Structure formats: structure tokens, C-alpha cells
Amino acid sequence: MKLVTYNDQRLGLLVGDKVIDIKRALQRHDALPEGATMIELIENFPLIKAQLERLEAGAGDAVEITSISLLPPIMNPSKVICTVDNYPSHAAEDATEIFPKPIFFLKPANALIGSGGTVVLPKEARRVDHELELAVVIGKKCRGVPAREALSYVFGYTIFLDMSARDFRTIPYSWFSMKGWDTFGPIGPAIVTSDEVGSPSALEMKLWVNGQLRMHGNTRDMIFDVAELIEAVSEVTTLLPGDVIATGTVEGVTPVFEGDVIIAEIQKLGKLEVSVVRSSHVDIWHTKDFPEHYAAYRERDTADKGPDVMAPKKMEDL
Ligand code: MN
């Protein structure tokens, strides 16, 4: 089952290229009150699953997906937890070591944007990369979950782009200013329920910028699999329905520029498409207060990436 949030935060069931308005179809179902969010749908899913399956089979009163505006399938989760360097090939290209346990950081939940949305590059950022990640959406409240039970707490999966302003990182103190910008969390197009996905450990992943293939990987290459990530996260924090865990990027991160179109695809999860613009707002504190970091990372992160990934005519503008 594929679930979307669209237009004025309506909940939809995606069937092929058509979307069924769930709340309208179920009328005022007790388990899904007026104004219910995707988080409430997830919490009450066992009570409405059979009806949703009937809706899915019957096609119902559907509209074309091209006639609606997709939002992040999950709006305002209590947290978006991102995994650092969970593929050996990306750890190598990022020149970072592999740790014995997974490392995480938090991304603001309101950085999420849906498919069809727009990533806004900070005006002063010299290098903003796409990262392509499988995202896990939690289905049930849990804490201290052992890996062998962890997948039973998963509601579904979706595609996530962990946008990263490389030259705004202030290692080792915080990644907030590299990862936390508004719009730096494209997610979607839909949440695909775990029963439809099956194992999350063999999903092909691809990403194109302006039609050029930039990333091609498979979730089987994760250093820590989904179950191990849930175990590690839930050791620290209680996971709530709707929480998102991004599982780390495959290799092939490259910078994006104003006017670019990014399309990401993960097997069984569909395609996520966003466009890129640059903000006109000057983010002064970075250039003013972190001149050494700024220069060092700019040099490191724009060097030796080859002509394919750095578009010279656009770099001249920087
Ligand atoms: Mn990432």
C-alpha cells in the first residue's frame, strides 16, 4: 500500500498513477477523525487497514497524480534521525572512518519537502550535495528494541535526500549548519508499507541530476542494516509512530546548482523529483565567523572531483 499527503494535507492512497482521498472515502471513520494526519493514520492503521485494502482494490473516486501537489508523505514527525556514512563506498569518498556502531544526527522535521518541491540553496554555500537514502518510517512506539525484533516496528519506507552544504560543516562540533537548512530533506513520493516492500536489504537505488545518472547503489551494501539502526537509535530515544530514520547515502554525492532537477528512485518506492533554486538571503554568519573552516572545506570539497561532477560554467559564478 502506498500512502501520500497532498494539497491541503489530505491523506491519499496511491494506486498506479491515481490518488484516492482516504478521508472522503472512509467518511468519518472513528479511527480517522476529521483533520487526521498521517501520524494518526499510522497509529490507527490496524483498525482501518482492511478498508484501505478494499479501497485500493476498487480504485474508487480517484484523481490523476499529475493534478495534485504532493507534500512530504509524513508531515512534522517528532524527529528525523539521519545515519552517518553507512555505506563503505560513501565513507571512502567522504574520507571518513567507519565506526564500530552507527553514528546519527538529527535533521529538523520542518526541513522535509515533498516530491515536486524545491530545494533552496543557501546564498553563500559553495557546495551543496545530494545524498540518496532509504528512509524508514516507524509504525509503533518503541524503546530498547533488539535488532531481531526491530522490523516489526517499521510501518513503511520511502526515499530521502539528505541535502548537505559541505562547506558549512563545523566538524567536530555540529553538523546543524551543514544539514539543517529548510528544504534540505526531500522525502517521498509515498510511504510504501513494509508488507509491500518485504526485505529492506536488497533495494536498487538510483539518482539522476538533469537526466545524468550520478548514483547507483543497493541497500544490501549498508554497513548497519535497518534492524541494527533501529536497535541503536532506540537505545537512546523512544521512537514514535511517524518518526523517520534515514539510513545513510550510497556513493556518488555531487554538487547541485540553481536550475538543476534531481530525480531519485528506489526499487518498490517510486520516484522522488525536486528542483533546485538559490536563496537571495545572505547567510552572513558563516562567511563572517567561520572564515578558516569556510576556506578549508571549500578547498577540500571542491577539489579533484573531475569534470563530470563539477560543471565549470556554473562554478565560475561561485
Ligand atoms: Mn546522509
CSV table of C-alpha atoms and ligand atoms in Angstrom, one decimal:
chain,number,residue,atom,x,y,z
A,1,MET,CA,0.0,0.0,0.0
A,2,LYS,CA,1.3,3.5,-1.0
A,3,LEU,CA,0.2,6.5,1.1
A,4,VAL,CA,0.7,10.1,0.3
A,5,THR,CA,-0.1,13.5,1.8
A,6,TYR,CA,-1.2,16.2,-0.7
A,7,ASN,CA,-2.8,19.5,-1.4
A,8,ASP,CA,-4.1,20.9,2.0
A,9,GLN,CA,-2.6,17.9,4.0
A,10,ARG,CA,-5.2,15.4,2.7
A,11,LEU,CA,-4.3,11.8,3.1
A,12,GLY,CA,-4.3,9.8,-0.1
A,13,LEU,CA,-3.9,6.2,-1.3
A,14,LEU,CA,-1.7,6.0,-4.4
A,15,VAL,CA,-2.9,3.3,-6.8
A,16,GLY,CA,-0.9,3.3,-10.0
A,17,ASP,CA,-0.9,7.0,-11.2
A,18,LYS,CA,-4.1,7.8,-9.3
A,19,VAL,CA,-4.8,9.1,-5.8
A,20,ILE,CA,-7.8,8.3,-3.7
A,21,ASP,CA,-8.8,10.8,-1.0
A,22,ILE,CA,-8.8,8.5,2.1
A,23,LYS,CA,-10.8,10.7,4.4
A,24,ARG,CA,-13.5,11.3,1.9
A,25,ALA,CA,-13.7,7.6,1.0
A,26,LEU,CA,-13.9,6.4,4.6
A,27,GLN,CA,-16.3,9.3,5.6
A,28,ARG,CA,-16.0,9.9,9.3
A,29,HIS,CA,-14.4,6.7,10.4
A,30,ASP,CA,-13.9,6.7,14.1
A,31,ALA,CA,-10.3,5.7,13.8
A,32,LEU,CA,-9.6,8.5,11.4
A,33,PRO,CA,-11.3,11.7,12.6
A,34,GLU,CA,-11.7,14.9,10.6
A,35,GLY,CA,-8.3,16.6,10.2
A,36,ALA,CA,-6.4,13.4,10.9
A,37,THR,CA,-2.7,13.4,9.9
A,38,MET,CA,-0.5,10.6,8.5
A,39,ILE,CA,0.8,10.1,12.0
A,40,GLU,CA,-2.7,9.4,13.3
A,41,LEU,CA,-3.3,7.1,10.3
A,42,ILE,CA,-0.2,5.2,11.2
A,43,GLU,CA,-1.3,4.9,14.8
A,44,ASN,CA,-4.7,3.6,13.8
A,45,PHE,CA,-3.6,1.6,10.8
A,46,PRO,CA,-4.6,-1.8,12.2
A,47,LEU,CA,-8.2,-0.5,12.6
A,48,ILE,CA,-8.5,0.8,9.0
A,49,LYS,CA,-6.2,-1.5,7.1
A,50,ALA,CA,-8.9,-3.7,5.7
A,51,GLN,CA,-10.9,-0.8,4.5
A,52,LEU,CA,-7.9,0.8,2.8
A,53,GLU,CA,-7.2,-2.5,1.1
A,54,ARG,CA,-10.8,-2.6,-0.2
A,55,LEU,CA,-10.4,1.0,-1.5
A,56,GLU,CA,-7.1,0.0,-3.2
A,57,ALA,CA,-8.7,-2.9,-4.9
A,58,GLY,CA,-11.8,-0.9,-6.0
A,59,ALA,CA,-9.9,2.1,-7.4
A,60,GLY,CA,-12.8,4.3,-6.1
A,61,ASP,CA,-13.0,8.0,-6.7
A,62,ALA,CA,-9.5,8.7,-7.8
A,63,VAL,CA,-7.7,11.7,-9.3
A,64,GLU,CA,-4.6,11.7,-11.5
A,65,ILE,CA,-1.4,12.2,-9.5
A,66,THR,CA,-0.4,15.0,-12.0
A,67,SER,CA,-3.4,17.0,-10.9
A,68,ILE,CA,-2.4,17.3,-7.2
A,69,SER,CA,0.5,18.7,-5.2
A,70,LEU,CA,2.4,16.2,-3.1
A,71,LEU,CA,3.6,17.1,0.3
A,72,PRO,CA,6.0,15.1,2.4
A,73,PRO,CA,4.1,11.9,3.0
A,74,ILE,CA,4.8,12.3,6.7
A,75,MET,CA,4.4,15.9,8.0
A,76,ASN,CA,6.0,17.0,11.2
A,77,PRO,CA,7.3,13.7,12.6
A,78,SER,CA,8.6,14.1,16.1
A,79,LYS,CA,12.1,13.5,14.7
A,80,VAL,CA,14.2,12.8,11.6
A,81,ILE,CA,17.2,10.8,12.5
A,82,CYS,CA,19.9,10.5,9.9
A,83,THR,CA,22.7,7.9,9.8
A,84,VAL,CA,26.3,8.9,9.0
A,85,ASP,CA,28.4,7.0,6.5
A,86,ASN,CA,26.5,3.7,6.3
A,87,TYR,CA,28.0,2.5,3.0
A,88,PRO,CA,31.7,1.8,2.7
A,89,SER,CA,31.9,3.4,-0.7
A,90,HIS,CA,30.5,6.7,0.5
A,91,ALA,CA,32.7,6.6,3.7
A,92,ALA,CA,35.6,6.3,1.3
A,93,GLU,CA,34.6,9.2,-1.0
A,94,ASP,CA,33.9,11.3,2.1
A,95,ALA,CA,37.3,10.3,3.6
A,96,THR,CA,35.8,9.4,6.9
A,97,GLU,CA,36.5,6.4,9.1
A,98,ILE,CA,34.0,3.6,9.7
A,99,PHE,CA,32.9,3.3,13.3
A,100,PRO,CA,32.0,0.1,15.2
A,101,LYS,CA,28.5,1.4,15.9
A,102,PRO,CA,26.3,3.6,13.7
A,103,ILE,CA,26.5,7.4,14.2
A,104,PHE,CA,23.5,9.6,13.9
A,105,PHE,CA,22.5,13.2,13.8
A,106,LEU,CA,19.1,15.0,13.9
A,107,LYS,CA,17.6,17.0,11.0
A,108,PRO,CA,14.8,19.4,11.7
A,109,ALA,CA,11.5,17.9,10.9
A,110,ASN,CA,10.4,21.0,9.0
A,111,ALA,CA,13.3,20.6,6.6
A,112,LEU,CA,11.1,18.0,4.8
A,113,ILE,CA,9.7,18.8,1.4
A,114,GLY,CA,7.6,16.6,-0.9
A,115,SER,CA,8.2,15.3,-4.4
A,116,GLY,CA,7.7,18.2,-6.8
A,117,GLY,CA,9.1,20.6,-4.2
A,118,THR,CA,12.1,22.9,-4.4
A,119,VAL,CA,15.4,22.7,-2.6
A,120,VAL,CA,16.7,26.2,-1.7
A,121,LEU,CA,20.5,26.5,-1.6
A,122,PRO,CA,21.8,29.0,1.0
A,123,LYS,CA,23.1,32.0,-0.9
A,124,GLU,CA,26.7,31.7,0.5
A,125,ALA,CA,27.0,27.9,0.2
A,126,ARG,CA,29.8,26.9,-2.2
A,127,ARG,CA,28.9,23.2,-2.4
A,128,VAL,CA,25.6,21.6,-1.7
A,129,ASP,CA,25.4,17.9,-2.4
A,130,HIS,CA,22.6,15.5,-2.9
A,131,GLU,CA,22.7,12.3,-0.8
A,132,LEU,CA,20.3,9.4,-1.6
A,133,GLU,CA,19.0,7.3,1.3
A,134,LEU,CA,16.4,4.7,2.1
A,135,ALA,CA,14.1,6.2,4.8
A,136,VAL,CA,12.3,4.1,7.4
A,137,VAL,CA,9.0,5.3,8.8
A,138,ILE,CA,8.3,3.9,12.3
A,139,GLY,CA,4.9,2.4,13.0
A,140,LYS,CA,4.8,1.8,16.7
A,141,LYS,CA,6.2,3.4,19.8
A,142,CYS,CA,9.3,1.6,21.0
A,143,ARG,CA,12.4,1.9,23.1
A,144,GLY,CA,15.3,-0.5,23.5
A,145,VAL,CA,14.4,-2.8,20.6
A,146,PRO,CA,16.7,-5.7,19.9
A,147,ALA,CA,17.6,-6.0,16.2
A,148,ARG,CA,15.9,-9.3,15.8
A,149,GLU,CA,12.5,-7.6,16.6
A,150,ALA,CA,13.2,-4.3,15.1
A,151,LEU,CA,11.5,-4.7,11.7
A,152,SER,CA,8.1,-5.4,13.4
A,153,TYR,CA,8.2,-1.7,14.4
A,154,VAL,CA,8.5,-0.4,10.9
A,155,PHE,CA,5.4,1.0,9.2
A,156,GLY,CA,7.0,1.5,5.8
A,157,TYR,CA,9.7,3.0,3.7
A,158,THR,CA,10.3,6.0,1.4
A,159,ILE,CA,13.0,7.9,-0.4
A,160,PHE,CA,15.0,10.6,1.3
A,161,LEU,CA,17.6,13.1,0.0
A,162,ASP,CA,19.9,14.3,2.8
A,163,MET,CA,21.0,17.6,1.3
A,164,SER,CA,24.3,18.7,2.6
A,165,ALA,CA,26.1,22.1,2.5
A,166,ARG,CA,29.6,20.6,2.7
A,167,ASP,CA,31.4,23.9,3.2
A,168,PHE,CA,29.1,24.8,6.1
A,169,ARG,CA,30.1,21.9,8.3
A,170,THR,CA,31.9,22.8,11.5
A,171,ILE,CA,33.4,19.4,12.4
A,172,PRO,CA,33.6,18.2,15.1
A,173,TYR,CA,31.1,20.5,16.9
A,174,SER,CA,27.9,20.3,14.9
A,175,TRP,CA,26.5,19.3,11.6
A,176,PHE,CA,23.5,21.5,12.1
A,177,SER,CA,24.7,24.2,9.7
A,178,MET,CA,25.6,21.6,7.0
A,179,LYS,CA,22.4,19.5,7.2
A,180,GLY,CA,19.7,21.6,8.9
A,181,TRP,CA,18.6,24.1,6.4
A,182,ASP,CA,14.9,24.5,5.4
A,183,THR,CA,14.1,22.3,2.4
A,184,PHE,CA,17.2,20.1,2.9
A,185,GLY,CA,15.0,17.0,3.4
A,186,PRO,CA,13.2,16.0,0.2
A,187,ILE,CA,11.1,12.9,1.1
A,188,GLY,CA,8.6,10.8,-0.8
A,189,PRO,CA,6.7,10.5,-3.1
A,190,ALA,CA,4.8,8.0,-0.8
A,191,ILE,CA,5.2,5.8,2.2
A,192,VAL,CA,5.2,2.2,0.9
A,193,THR,CA,4.0,-0.1,3.7
A,194,SER,CA,6.5,-2.7,4.9
A,195,ASP,CA,4.4,-5.7,3.8
A,196,GLU,CA,4.6,-4.4,0.2
A,197,VAL,CA,8.4,-3.8,0.4
A,198,GLY,CA,9.4,-7.0,2.1
A,199,SER,CA,13.1,-7.1,3.0
A,200,PRO,CA,14.7,-3.6,3.0
A,201,SER,CA,18.1,-5.1,2.4
A,202,ALA,CA,18.0,-5.6,-1.4
A,203,LEU,CA,16.6,-2.4,-3.0
A,204,GLU,CA,18.2,-0.8,-6.0
A,205,MET,CA,18.8,2.9,-5.7
A,206,LYS,CA,19.5,5.5,-8.4
A,207,LEU,CA,19.7,9.2,-8.7
A,208,TRP,CA,19.9,11.5,-11.7
A,209,VAL,CA,20.7,15.2,-12.0
A,210,ASN,CA,19.4,16.8,-15.2
A,211,GLY,CA,19.0,13.3,-16.6
A,212,GLN,CA,22.6,12.3,-15.9
A,213,LEU,CA,23.0,9.2,-13.7
A,214,ARG,CA,25.0,10.2,-10.6
A,215,MET,CA,24.3,7.5,-8.1
A,216,HIS,CA,23.6,3.8,-8.4
A,217,GLY,CA,23.7,1.6,-5.3
A,218,ASN,CA,21.8,-1.1,-3.4
A,219,THR,CA,20.7,-1.2,0.2
A,220,ARG,CA,22.4,-4.6,0.6
A,221,ASP,CA,25.6,-2.7,0.9
A,222,MET,CA,24.7,-1.0,4.2
A,223,ILE,CA,27.3,-1.4,6.9
A,224,PHE,CA,24.5,-1.5,9.6
A,225,ASP,CA,21.2,-2.8,8.3
A,226,VAL,CA,17.8,-1.3,9.1
A,227,ALA,CA,17.2,-3.6,12.1
A,228,GLU,CA,20.6,-2.7,13.6
A,229,LEU,CA,20.0,1.0,13.0
A,230,ILE,CA,16.6,0.8,14.9
A,231,GLU,CA,18.3,-1.1,17.7
A,232,ALA,CA,21.0,1.6,18.0
A,233,VAL,CA,18.6,4.6,17.8
A,234,SER,CA,16.0,3.1,20.2
A,235,GLU,CA,18.7,2.5,22.7
A,236,VAL,CA,18.9,6.3,23.1
A,237,THR,CA,15.5,7.6,22.3
A,238,THR,CA,11.9,6.5,22.3
A,239,LEU,CA,10.7,6.1,18.7
A,240,LEU,CA,7.2,7.3,17.9
A,241,PRO,CA,4.8,6.5,15.0
A,242,GLY,CA,5.8,8.5,12.0
A,243,ASP,CA,9.4,9.0,13.1
A,244,VAL,CA,11.8,8.9,10.2
A,245,ILE,CA,15.2,7.2,10.2
A,246,ALA,CA,17.3,7.9,7.1
A,247,THR,CA,19.8,5.1,6.6
A,248,GLY,CA,22.8,6.8,5.0
A,249,THR,CA,23.8,7.6,1.5
A,250,VAL,CA,25.1,5.4,-1.3
A,251,GLU,CA,28.2,6.7,-3.1
A,252,GLY,CA,28.3,9.3,-5.8
A,253,VAL,CA,27.5,12.6,-4.0
A,254,THR,CA,27.8,15.5,-6.3
A,255,PRO,CA,27.0,19.2,-6.0
A,256,VAL,CA,23.8,20.7,-7.3
A,257,PHE,CA,23.2,24.2,-8.7
A,258,GLU,CA,20.3,26.5,-9.3
A,259,GLY,CA,18.1,25.2,-12.1
A,260,ASP,CA,19.0,21.5,-11.6
A,261,VAL,CA,16.4,18.8,-11.4
A,262,ILE,CA,17.1,15.8,-9.2
A,263,ILE,CA,15.2,12.6,-9.7
A,264,ALA,CA,15.8,9.7,-7.2
A,265,GLU,CA,14.4,6.2,-7.5
A,266,ILE,CA,14.4,3.3,-5.1
A,267,GLN,CA,13.1,-0.1,-6.1
A,268,LYS,CA,9.5,-0.6,-5.0
A,269,LEU,CA,9.3,3.0,-3.6
A,270,GLY,CA,8.8,5.0,-6.8
A,271,LYS,CA,10.5,8.3,-7.9
A,272,LEU,CA,11.1,11.5,-5.9
A,273,GLU,CA,11.7,14.6,-8.0
A,274,VAL,CA,12.8,18.1,-6.8
A,275,SER,CA,14.2,21.2,-8.4
A,276,VAL,CA,16.9,23.5,-7.1
A,277,VAL,CA,17.0,27.3,-6.6
A,278,ARG,CA,19.4,29.5,-4.8
A,279,SER,CA,18.3,31.8,-1.9
A,280,SER,CA,18.7,35.5,-2.2
A,281,HIS,CA,19.0,35.8,1.5
A,282,VAL,CA,22.6,36.3,2.6
A,283,ASP,CA,23.7,33.9,5.4
A,284,ILE,CA,26.3,36.2,6.8
A,285,TRP,CA,27.4,34.4,9.9
A,286,HIS,CA,29.2,31.6,8.1
A,287,THR,CA,31.4,33.8,5.9
A,288,LYS,CA,32.0,36.3,8.7
A,289,ASP,CA,32.5,34.0,11.7
A,290,PHE,CA,34.0,30.8,10.2
A,291,PRO,CA,36.5,32.1,7.6
A,292,GLU,CA,39.0,29.3,8.2
A,293,HIS,CA,36.5,26.4,8.1
A,294,TYR,CA,34.9,28.0,5.2
A,295,ALA,CA,38.1,28.2,3.2
A,296,ALA,CA,39.4,24.8,4.3
A,297,TYR,CA,36.3,22.9,3.4
A,298,ARG,CA,35.7,24.8,0.3
A,299,GLU,CA,39.1,23.8,-0.9
A,300,ARG,CA,38.8,20.2,0.2
A,301,ASP,CA,35.3,19.7,-1.1
A,302,THR,CA,35.6,21.3,-4.5
A,303,ALA,CA,39.0,19.7,-5.3
A,304,ASP,CA,39.6,16.7,-7.6
A,305,LYS,CA,36.0,15.8,-8.3
A,306,GLY,CA,36.6,15.7,-12.0
A,307,PRO,CA,34.8,17.5,-14.9
A,308,ASP,CA,31.8,15.2,-14.8
A,309,VAL,CA,30.6,16.3,-11.4
A,310,MET,CA,31.7,20.0,-11.3
A,311,ALA,CA,30.1,22.0,-14.0
A,312,PRO,CA,32.7,24.6,-14.8
A,313,LYS,CA,30.4,27.3,-16.2
A,314,LYS,CA,28.4,27.2,-13.1
A,315,MET,CA,31.4,27.1,-10.7
A,316,GLU,CA,32.6,30.4,-12.2
A,317,ASP,CA,29.6,32.0,-10.6
A,318,LEU,CA,30.6,31.0,-7.1
B,1,MN,MN,23.3,11.4,4.8
